[in-house]
Tab-separated table of C-alpha atoms in Angstrom:
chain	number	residue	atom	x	y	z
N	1	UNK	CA	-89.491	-72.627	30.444
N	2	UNK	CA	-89.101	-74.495	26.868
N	3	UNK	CA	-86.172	-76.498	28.937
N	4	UNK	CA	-88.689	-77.838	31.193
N	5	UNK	CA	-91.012	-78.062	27.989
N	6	UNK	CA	-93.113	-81.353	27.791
N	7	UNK	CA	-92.982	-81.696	23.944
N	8	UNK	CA	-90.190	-80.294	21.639
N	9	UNK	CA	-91.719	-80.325	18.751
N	10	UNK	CA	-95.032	-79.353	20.127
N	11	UNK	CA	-93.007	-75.789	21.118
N	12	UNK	CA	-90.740	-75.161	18.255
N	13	UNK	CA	-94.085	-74.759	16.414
N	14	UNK	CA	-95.892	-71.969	18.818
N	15	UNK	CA	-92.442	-70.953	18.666
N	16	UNK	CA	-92.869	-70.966	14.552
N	17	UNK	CA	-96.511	-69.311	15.203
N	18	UNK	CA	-94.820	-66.157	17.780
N	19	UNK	CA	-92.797	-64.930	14.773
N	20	UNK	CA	-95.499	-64.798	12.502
N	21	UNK	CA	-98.448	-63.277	14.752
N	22	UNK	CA	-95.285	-61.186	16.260
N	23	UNK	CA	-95.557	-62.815	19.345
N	24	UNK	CA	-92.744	-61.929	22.178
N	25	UNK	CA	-90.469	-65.243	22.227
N	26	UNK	CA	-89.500	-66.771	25.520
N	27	UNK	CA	-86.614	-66.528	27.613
N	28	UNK	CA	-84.817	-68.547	30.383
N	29	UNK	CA	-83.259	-66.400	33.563
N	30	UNK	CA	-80.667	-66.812	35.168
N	31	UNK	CA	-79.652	-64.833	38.700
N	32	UNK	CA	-76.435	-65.243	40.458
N	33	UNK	CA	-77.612	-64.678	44.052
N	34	UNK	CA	-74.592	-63.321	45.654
N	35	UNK	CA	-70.928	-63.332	44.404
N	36	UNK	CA	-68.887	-66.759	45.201
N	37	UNK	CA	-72.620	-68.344	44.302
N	38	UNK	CA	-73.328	-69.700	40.788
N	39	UNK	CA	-76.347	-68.292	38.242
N	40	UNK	CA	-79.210	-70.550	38.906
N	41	UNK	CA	-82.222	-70.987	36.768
N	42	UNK	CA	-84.853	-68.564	38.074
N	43	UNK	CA	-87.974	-69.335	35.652
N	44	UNK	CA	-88.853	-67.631	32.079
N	45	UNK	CA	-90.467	-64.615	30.773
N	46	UNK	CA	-91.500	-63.209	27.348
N	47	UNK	CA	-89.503	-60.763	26.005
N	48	UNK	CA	-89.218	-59.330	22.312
N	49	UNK	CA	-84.923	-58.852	22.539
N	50	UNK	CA	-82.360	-59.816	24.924
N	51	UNK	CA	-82.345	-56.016	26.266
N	52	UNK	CA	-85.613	-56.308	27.292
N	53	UNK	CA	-85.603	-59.920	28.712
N	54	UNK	CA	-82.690	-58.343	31.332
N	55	UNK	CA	-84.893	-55.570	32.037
N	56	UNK	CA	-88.271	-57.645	32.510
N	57	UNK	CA	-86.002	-60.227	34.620
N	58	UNK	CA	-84.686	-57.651	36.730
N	59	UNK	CA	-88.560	-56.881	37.569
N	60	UNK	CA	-89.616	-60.218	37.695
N	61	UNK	CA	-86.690	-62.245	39.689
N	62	UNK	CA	-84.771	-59.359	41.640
N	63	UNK	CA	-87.319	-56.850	43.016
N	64	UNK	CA	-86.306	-57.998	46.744
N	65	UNK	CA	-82.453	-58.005	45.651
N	66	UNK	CA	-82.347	-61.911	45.128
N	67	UNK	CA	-79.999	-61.487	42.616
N	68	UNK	CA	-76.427	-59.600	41.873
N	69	UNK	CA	-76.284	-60.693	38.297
N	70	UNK	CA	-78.677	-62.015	35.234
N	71	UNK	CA	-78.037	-63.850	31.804
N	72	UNK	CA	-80.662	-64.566	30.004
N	73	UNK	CA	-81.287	-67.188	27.375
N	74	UNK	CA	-83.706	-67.288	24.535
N	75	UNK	CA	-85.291	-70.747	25.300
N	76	UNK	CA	-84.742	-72.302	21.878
N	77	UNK	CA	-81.357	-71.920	22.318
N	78	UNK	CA	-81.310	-74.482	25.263
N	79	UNK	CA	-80.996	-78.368	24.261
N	80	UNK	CA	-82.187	-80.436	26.919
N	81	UNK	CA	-81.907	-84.185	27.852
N	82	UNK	CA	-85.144	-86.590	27.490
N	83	UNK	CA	-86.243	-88.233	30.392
N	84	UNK	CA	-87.549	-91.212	28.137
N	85	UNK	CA	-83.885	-91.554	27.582
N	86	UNK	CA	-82.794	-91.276	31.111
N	87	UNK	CA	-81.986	-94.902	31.645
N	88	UNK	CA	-79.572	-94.657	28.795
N	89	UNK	CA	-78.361	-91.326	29.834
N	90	UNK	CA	-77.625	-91.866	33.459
N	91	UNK	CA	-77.844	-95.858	34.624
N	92	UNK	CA	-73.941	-96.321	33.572
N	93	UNK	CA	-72.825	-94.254	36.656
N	94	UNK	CA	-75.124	-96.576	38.819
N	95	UNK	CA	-72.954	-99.838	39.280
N	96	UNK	CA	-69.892	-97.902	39.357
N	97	UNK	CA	-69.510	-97.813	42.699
N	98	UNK	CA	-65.375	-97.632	42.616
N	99	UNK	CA	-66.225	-93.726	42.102
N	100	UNK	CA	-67.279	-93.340	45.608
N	101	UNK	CA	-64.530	-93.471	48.944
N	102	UNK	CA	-66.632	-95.526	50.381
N	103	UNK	CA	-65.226	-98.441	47.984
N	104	UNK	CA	-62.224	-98.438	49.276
N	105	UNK	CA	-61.644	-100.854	52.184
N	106	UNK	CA	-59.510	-99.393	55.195
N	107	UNK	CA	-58.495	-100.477	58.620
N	108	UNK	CA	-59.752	-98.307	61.405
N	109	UNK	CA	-56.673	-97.372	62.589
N	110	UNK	CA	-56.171	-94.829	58.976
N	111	UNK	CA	-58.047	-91.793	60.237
N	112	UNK	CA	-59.414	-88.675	58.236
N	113	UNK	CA	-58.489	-90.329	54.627
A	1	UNK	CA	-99.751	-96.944	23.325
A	2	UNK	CA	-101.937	-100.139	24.396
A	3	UNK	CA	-104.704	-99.322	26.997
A	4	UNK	CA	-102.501	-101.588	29.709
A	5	UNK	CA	-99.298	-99.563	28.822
A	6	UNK	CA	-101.115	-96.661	29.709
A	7	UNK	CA	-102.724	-98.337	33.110
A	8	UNK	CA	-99.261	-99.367	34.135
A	9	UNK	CA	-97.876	-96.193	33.332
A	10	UNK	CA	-100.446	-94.319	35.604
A	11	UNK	CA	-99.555	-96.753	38.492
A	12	UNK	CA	-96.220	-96.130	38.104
A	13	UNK	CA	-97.205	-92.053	37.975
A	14	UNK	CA	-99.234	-92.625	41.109
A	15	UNK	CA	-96.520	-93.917	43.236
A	16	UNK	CA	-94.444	-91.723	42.240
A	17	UNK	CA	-96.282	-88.687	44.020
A	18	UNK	CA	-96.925	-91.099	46.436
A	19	UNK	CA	-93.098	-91.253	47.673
A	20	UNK	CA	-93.211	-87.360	47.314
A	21	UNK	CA	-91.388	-87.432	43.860
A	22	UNK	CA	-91.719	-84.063	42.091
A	23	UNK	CA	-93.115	-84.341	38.522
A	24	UNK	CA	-90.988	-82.048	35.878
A	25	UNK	CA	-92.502	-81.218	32.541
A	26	UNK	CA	-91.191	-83.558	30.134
A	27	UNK	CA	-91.672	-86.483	32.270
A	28	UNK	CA	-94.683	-88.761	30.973
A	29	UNK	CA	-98.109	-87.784	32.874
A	30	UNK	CA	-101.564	-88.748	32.357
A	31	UNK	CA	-103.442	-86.699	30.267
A	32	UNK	CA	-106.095	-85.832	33.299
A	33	UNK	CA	-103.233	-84.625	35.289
A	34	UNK	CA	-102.393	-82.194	32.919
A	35	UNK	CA	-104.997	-80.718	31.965
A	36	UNK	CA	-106.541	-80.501	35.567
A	37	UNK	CA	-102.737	-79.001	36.137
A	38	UNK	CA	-103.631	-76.296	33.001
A	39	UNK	CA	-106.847	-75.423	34.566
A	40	UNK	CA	-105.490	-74.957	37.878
A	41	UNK	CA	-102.371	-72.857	37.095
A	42	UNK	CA	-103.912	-70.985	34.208
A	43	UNK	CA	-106.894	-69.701	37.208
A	44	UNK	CA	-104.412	-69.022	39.473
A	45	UNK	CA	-102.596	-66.566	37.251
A	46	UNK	CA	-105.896	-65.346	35.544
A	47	UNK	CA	-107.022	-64.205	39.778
A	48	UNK	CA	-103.491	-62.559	40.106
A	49	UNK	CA	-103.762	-60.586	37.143
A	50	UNK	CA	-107.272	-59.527	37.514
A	51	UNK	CA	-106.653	-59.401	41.634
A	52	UNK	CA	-104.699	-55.783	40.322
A	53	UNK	CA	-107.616	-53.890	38.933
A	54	UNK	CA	-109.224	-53.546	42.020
A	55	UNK	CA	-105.798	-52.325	43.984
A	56	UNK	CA	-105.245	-50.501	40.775
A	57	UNK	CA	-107.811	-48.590	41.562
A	58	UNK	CA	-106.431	-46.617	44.830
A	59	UNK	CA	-103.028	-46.178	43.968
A	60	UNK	CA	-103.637	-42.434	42.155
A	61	UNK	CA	-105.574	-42.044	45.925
A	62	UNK	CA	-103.536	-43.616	48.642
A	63	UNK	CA	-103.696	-40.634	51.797
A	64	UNK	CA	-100.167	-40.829	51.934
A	65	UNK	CA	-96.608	-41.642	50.043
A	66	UNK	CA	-96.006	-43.890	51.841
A	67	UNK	CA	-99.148	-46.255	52.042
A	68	UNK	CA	-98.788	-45.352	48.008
A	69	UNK	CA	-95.379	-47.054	47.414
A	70	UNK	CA	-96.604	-49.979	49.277
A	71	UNK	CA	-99.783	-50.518	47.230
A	72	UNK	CA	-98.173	-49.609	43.921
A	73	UNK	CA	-95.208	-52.413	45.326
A	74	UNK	CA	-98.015	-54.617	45.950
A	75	UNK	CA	-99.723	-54.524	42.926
A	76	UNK	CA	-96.309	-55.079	41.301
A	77	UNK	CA	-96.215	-58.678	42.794
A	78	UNK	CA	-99.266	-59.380	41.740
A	79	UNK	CA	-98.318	-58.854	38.299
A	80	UNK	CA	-94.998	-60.584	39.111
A	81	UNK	CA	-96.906	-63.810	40.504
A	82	UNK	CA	-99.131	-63.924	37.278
A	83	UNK	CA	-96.142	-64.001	35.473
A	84	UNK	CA	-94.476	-67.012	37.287
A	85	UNK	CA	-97.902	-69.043	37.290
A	86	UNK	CA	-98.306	-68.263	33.331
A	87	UNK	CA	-94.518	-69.520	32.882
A	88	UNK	CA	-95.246	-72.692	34.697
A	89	UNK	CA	-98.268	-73.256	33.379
A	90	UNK	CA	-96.622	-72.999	29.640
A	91	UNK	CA	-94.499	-75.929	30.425
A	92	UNK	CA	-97.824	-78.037	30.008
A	93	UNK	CA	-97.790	-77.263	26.186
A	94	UNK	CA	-100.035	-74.122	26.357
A	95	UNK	CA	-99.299	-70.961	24.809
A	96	UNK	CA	-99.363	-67.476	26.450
A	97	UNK	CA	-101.312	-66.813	23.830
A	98	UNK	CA	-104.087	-69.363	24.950
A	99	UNK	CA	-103.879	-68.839	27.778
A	100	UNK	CA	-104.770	-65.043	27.606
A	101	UNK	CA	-107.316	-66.359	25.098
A	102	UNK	CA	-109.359	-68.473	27.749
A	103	UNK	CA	-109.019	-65.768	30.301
A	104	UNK	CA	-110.454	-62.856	27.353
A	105	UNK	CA	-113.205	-65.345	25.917
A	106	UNK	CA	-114.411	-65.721	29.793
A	107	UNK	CA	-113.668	-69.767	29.128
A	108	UNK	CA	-111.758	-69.789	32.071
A	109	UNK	CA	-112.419	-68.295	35.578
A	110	UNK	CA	-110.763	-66.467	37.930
A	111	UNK	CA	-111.201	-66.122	41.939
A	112	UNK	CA	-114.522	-64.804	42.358
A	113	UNK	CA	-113.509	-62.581	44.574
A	114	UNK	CA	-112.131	-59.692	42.071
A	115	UNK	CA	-115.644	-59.479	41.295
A	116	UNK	CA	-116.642	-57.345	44.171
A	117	UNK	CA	-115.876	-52.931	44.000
A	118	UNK	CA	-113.105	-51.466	45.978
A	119	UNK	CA	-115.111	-47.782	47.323
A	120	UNK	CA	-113.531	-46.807	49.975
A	121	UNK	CA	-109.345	-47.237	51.043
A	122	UNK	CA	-110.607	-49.008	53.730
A	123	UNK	CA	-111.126	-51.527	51.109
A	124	UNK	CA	-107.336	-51.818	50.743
A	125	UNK	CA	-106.752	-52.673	54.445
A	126	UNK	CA	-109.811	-55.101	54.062
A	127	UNK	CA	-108.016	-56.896	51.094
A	128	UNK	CA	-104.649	-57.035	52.110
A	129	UNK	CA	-106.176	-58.354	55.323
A	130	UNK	CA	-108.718	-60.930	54.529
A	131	UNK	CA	-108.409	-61.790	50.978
A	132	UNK	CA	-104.913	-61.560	51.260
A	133	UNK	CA	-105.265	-63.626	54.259
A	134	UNK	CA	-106.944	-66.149	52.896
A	135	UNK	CA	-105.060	-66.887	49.436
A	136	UNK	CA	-102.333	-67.617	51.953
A	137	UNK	CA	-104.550	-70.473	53.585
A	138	UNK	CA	-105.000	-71.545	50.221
A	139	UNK	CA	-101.455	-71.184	48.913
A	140	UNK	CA	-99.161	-72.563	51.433
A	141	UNK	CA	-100.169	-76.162	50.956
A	142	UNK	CA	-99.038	-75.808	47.467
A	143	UNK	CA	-95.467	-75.572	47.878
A	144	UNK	CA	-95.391	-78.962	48.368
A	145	UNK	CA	-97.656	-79.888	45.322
A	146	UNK	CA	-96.688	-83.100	42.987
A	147	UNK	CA	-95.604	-80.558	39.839
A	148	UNK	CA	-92.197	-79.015	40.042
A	149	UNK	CA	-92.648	-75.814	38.484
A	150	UNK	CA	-95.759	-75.264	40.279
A	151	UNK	CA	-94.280	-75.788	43.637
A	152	UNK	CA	-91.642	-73.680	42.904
A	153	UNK	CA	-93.325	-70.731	41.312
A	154	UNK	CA	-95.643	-70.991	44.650
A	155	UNK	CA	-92.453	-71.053	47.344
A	156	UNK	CA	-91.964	-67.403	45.509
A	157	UNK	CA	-95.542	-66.335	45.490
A	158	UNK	CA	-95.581	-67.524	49.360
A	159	UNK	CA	-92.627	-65.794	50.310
A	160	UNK	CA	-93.740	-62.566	48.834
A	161	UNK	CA	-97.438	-62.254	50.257
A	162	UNK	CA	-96.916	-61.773	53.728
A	163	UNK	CA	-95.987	-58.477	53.068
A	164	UNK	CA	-98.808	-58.182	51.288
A	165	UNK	CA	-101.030	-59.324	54.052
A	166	UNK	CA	-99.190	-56.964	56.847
A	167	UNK	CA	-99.802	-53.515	54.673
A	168	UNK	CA	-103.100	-54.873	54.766
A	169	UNK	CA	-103.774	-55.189	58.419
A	170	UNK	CA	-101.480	-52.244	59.026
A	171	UNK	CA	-103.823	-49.991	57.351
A	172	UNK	CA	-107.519	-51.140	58.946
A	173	UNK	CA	-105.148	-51.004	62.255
A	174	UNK	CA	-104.643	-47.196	61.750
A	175	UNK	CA	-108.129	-46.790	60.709
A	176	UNK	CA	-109.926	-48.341	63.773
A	177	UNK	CA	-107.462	-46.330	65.922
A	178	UNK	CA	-108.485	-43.356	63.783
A	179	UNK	CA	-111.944	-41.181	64.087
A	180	UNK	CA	-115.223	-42.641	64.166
A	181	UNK	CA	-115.725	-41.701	60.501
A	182	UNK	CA	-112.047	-43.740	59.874
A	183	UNK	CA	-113.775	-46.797	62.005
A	184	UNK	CA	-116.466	-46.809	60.780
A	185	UNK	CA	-115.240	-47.023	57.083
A	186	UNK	CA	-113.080	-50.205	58.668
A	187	UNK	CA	-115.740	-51.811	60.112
A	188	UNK	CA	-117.779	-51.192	56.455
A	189	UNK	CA	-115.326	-53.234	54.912
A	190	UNK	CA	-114.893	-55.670	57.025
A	191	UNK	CA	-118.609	-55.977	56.635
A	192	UNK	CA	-118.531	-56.157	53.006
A	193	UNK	CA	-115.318	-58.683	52.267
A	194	UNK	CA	-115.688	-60.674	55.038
A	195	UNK	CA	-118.363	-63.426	53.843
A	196	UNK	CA	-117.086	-63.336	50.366
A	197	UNK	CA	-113.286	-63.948	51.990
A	198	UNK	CA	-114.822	-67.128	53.270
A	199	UNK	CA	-116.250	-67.957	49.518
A	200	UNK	CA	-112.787	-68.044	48.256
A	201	UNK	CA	-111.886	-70.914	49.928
A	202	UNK	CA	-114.202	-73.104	48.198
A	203	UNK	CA	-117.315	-74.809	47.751
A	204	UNK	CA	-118.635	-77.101	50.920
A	205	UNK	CA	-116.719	-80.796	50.574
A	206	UNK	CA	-119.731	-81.871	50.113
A	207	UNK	CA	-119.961	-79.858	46.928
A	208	UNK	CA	-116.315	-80.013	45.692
A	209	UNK	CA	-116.067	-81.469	42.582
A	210	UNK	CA	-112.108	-82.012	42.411
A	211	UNK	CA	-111.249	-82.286	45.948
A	212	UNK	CA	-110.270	-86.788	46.034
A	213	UNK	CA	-108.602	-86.113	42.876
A	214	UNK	CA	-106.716	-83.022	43.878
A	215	UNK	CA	-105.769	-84.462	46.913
A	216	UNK	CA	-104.124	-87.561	45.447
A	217	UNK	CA	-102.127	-85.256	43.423
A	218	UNK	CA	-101.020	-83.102	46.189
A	219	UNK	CA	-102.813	-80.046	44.337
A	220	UNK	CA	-104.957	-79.678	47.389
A	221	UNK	CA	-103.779	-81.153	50.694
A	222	UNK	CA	-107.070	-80.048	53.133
A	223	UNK	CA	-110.216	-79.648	52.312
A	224	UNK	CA	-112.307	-76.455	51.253
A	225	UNK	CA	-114.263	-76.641	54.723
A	226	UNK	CA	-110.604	-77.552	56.898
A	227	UNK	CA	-109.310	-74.423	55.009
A	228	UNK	CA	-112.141	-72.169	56.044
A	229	UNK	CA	-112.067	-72.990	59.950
A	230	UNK	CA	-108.363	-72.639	60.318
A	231	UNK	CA	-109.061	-68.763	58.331
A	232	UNK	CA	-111.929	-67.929	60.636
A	233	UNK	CA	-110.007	-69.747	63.715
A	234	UNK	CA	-107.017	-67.422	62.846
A	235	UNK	CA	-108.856	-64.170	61.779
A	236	UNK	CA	-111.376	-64.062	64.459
A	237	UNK	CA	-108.743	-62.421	67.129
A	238	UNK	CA	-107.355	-60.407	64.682
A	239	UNK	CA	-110.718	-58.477	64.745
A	240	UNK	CA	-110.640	-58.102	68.231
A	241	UNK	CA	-107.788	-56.953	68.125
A	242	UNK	CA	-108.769	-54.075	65.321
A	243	UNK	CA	-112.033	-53.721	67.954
A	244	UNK	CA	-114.272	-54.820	64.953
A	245	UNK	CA	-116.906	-57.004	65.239
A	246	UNK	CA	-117.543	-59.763	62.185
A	247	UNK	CA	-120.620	-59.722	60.731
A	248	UNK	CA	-121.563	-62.726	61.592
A	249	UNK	CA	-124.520	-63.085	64.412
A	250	UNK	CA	-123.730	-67.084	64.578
A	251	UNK	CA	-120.229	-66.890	65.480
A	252	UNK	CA	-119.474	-68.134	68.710
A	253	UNK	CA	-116.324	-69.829	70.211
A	254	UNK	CA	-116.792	-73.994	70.551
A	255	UNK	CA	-114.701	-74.885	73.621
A	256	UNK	CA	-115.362	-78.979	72.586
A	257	UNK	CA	-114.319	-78.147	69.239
A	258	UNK	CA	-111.578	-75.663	69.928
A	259	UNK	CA	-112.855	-73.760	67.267
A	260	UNK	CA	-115.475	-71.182	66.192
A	261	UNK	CA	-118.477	-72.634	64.719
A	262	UNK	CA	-120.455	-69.732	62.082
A	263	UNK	CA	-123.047	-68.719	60.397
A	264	UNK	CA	-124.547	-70.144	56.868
A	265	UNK	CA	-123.081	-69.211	53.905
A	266	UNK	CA	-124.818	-67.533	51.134
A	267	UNK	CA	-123.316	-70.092	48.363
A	268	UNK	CA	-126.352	-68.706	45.807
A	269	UNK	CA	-124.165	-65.365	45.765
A	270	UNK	CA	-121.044	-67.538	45.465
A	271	UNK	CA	-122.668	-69.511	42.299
A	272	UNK	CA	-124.370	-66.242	40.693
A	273	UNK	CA	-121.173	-64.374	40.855
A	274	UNK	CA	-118.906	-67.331	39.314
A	275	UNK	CA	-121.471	-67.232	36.283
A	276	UNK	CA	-120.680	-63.407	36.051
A	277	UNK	CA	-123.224	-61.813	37.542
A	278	UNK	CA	-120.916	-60.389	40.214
A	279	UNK	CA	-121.420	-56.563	40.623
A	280	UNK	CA	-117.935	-56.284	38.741
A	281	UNK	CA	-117.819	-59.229	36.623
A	282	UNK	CA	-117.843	-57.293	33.570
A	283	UNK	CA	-116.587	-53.911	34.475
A	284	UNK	CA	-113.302	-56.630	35.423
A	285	UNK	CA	-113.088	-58.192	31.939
A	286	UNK	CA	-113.452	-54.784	30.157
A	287	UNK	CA	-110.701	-53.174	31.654
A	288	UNK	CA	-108.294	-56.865	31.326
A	289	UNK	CA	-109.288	-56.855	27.829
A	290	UNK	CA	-108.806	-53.334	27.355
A	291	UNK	CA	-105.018	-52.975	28.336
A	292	UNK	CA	-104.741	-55.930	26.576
A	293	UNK	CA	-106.323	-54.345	22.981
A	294	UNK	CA	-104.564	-51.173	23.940
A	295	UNK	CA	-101.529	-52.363	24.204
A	296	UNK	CA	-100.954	-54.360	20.919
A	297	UNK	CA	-99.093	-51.751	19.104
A	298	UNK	CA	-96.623	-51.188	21.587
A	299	UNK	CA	-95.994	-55.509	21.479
A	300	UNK	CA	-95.616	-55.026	17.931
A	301	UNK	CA	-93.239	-51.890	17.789
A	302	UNK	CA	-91.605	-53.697	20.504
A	303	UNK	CA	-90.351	-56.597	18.337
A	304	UNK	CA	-90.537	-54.900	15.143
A	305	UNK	CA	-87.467	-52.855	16.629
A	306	UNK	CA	-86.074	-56.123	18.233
A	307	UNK	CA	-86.613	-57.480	14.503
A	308	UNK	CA	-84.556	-54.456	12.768
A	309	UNK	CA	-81.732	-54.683	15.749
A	310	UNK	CA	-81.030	-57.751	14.558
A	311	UNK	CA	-80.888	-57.651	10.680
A	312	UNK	CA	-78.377	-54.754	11.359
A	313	UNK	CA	-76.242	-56.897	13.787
A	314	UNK	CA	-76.274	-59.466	11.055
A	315	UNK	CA	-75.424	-57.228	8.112
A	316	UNK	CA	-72.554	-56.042	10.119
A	317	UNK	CA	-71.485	-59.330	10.612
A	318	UNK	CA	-71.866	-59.977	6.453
């Protein structure tokens, strides 16, 4: 799960290290539960290509039929937010409260609006 | 970082699990926490991967087809529950690699348990019974721990084990229903895994070396002793209704207590067999290490091919 990865760097190297000592790299899953659902993130597994990481996935994630479809990711694909920078990132939507209905000042008589 | 940055963070940490917030990977965490988190995850999957070898073993001889697709299924989860505990114990900064490393080198343990031989299928029943049983006890409390991926990887592990624990039962139920040889073999199990079923759960509190820690961090939420009576409270009936009887001359129902009080433990057994002299301490690590050995070339063609795939899908792209 190099999404949920605590230290970027820290993994692109091990990543570095897999090629050379021909290490599997890692993958992210997807699985779509059931049609009219979207793909959530599953977990990860090692796989060496993206045949096998469907294949190992489908063993892993779906052998109870959780799923009705799979993508997988190779990990270092995946750019993730920092949650050092989450003040940054996500405070602006905090005081903007004219997003929500509830702003909005009604009398009682305006039902369902 | 100055030492009072650091205290303040920790506060701040502490509260956090305090309220019930989940901690995710890349959020800041003392260094204690993750390394206890490492060791804790890491020995979990280690004791799911070696928990196979001794299933492993009956597959080829399950009496029938179908107690044979059940086992084989079993064993499958196992494997499949090593894998989520190794994923979410990679998110800590450790490498598979390391991981299988500390687990090969005998640097880190698994459940003592594994340690024990499987002779007889009534071993099978006794397993997917007690032990089964008992990592249940162990496990539920966890899907509420204080690390995210950990709490999720065990609401999967939890939801697949009960299965796990039912094939179990369902198979000492058929033998103690069966001929005296079949009952007997039951009750000769049942014999055997019983007191080291209670071992799993723990040291004594008294002896517990993590337990106020662990508990703070939601990585335990009872205690090794609290764990053991509700096992025995909840096992005890299930032998009666088998018509076994658990070895155990002390056990005796407390009315006050509303519980069954038992026997001593043998905790010098417990403490030889964690230091690996077990009966199958290293007959375990040979075969892990083994497939492991064994297996390298196939890794290797594996991404050597996944290597050449994609210097052709390139050159066709050129």
């Amino acid at each position: 799960m190099i999404l949920e990865s605590t230290n970027n760097n820290q993994q692109s190297t091990i990543n570095n290290n897999m090629s050379k000592t021909k290490n599997w790299p890692l993958w992210e899953i997807f699985v779509r539960s059931k049609n009219g659902l979207e793909h959530r993130h599953f977990g990860s597994l090692h796989a060496a290509d993206a045949d096998m990481a469907l294949e190992n996935a489908r063993d892993v994630y779906t052998r109870r039929n959780e799923g009705v479809s799979i993508w997988v990711v190779e990990s270092k694909n995946i750019t993730a937010s920092n949650p050092e920078h989450n003040g940054e990132m996500f405070e602006p939507a905090q005081d903007k409260v004219y997003r929500h209905p509830t702003f909005y000042e009604l009398p009682d008589e305006v039902k369902h609006m | 970082m100055s030492e009072e940055q650091i205290k303040y963070l920790e506060k701040q940490f502490e509260e956090r699990i305090a309220r019930d917030e989940k901690i995710e990977p890349k959020d800041w965490m003392p260094e204690k926490y993750r390394k206890t988190h490492i060791r804790q995850i890491s020995q979990h999957a280690h004791s799911e991967v070696v928990g196979m070898l001794p299933e492993g073993n009956w597959i080829t001889r399950a009496p029938s087809l179908r107690r044979k697709v059940a086992l084989l299924a079993k064993v499958q989860d196992e494997a499949g529950h090593g894998l989520y505990l190794y994923s979410a114990c990679e998110t800590l900064g450790i490498s598979r690699d390391e991981l299988y490393e500390q687990l090969h080198s005998g640097k880190a343990k698994y459940s003592s348990i594994f340690n024990y031989p499987t002779i007889t299928w009534a071993d099978m029943g006794a397993i997917g019974w007690l032990v089964d049983g008992a990592a249940i006890i162990n496990q539920v409390p966890l899907c509420n721990t204080s690390f995210g991926p950990y709490a999720r990887a065990m609401v999967r592990v939890c939801k697949e084990e009960s299965f796990h624990q039912r094939q179990g039962y369902e198979i000492m139920l058929k033998l103690s229903n069966g001929t005296p040889e079949q009952k007997d073999m039951a009750q000769d199990a049942l014999n055997r895994w019983w007191w080291p079923s209670l071992m799993m759960l723990g040291p004594t509190d008294a002896e517990s070396v993590h337990t106020e820690q662990s508990m703070k961090w939601k990585l335990k939420r009872k205690s090794n002793d609290d764990l053991r009576q509700q096992f025995i409270d909840q096992t005890v009936p299930q032998a009666d209704i088998l018509g076994l009887s658990i070895p155990d001359p002390d056990l005796k129902w407390n009315e006050e207590k509303g519980s069954y009080d038992f026997g001593e433990i043998d905790w010098d057994e417990f403490w030889q067999v964690v230091k690996g002299h077990g009966p199958m301490n290293k007959e375990r690590m040979k075969a892990r290490v083994g497939a492991w050995e064994r297996g390298e070339w196939v890794r290797d063609a594996a991404m050597a091919y996944a290597e050449k795939q994609q210097e052709r899908k390139e050159k066709q792209v050129v």
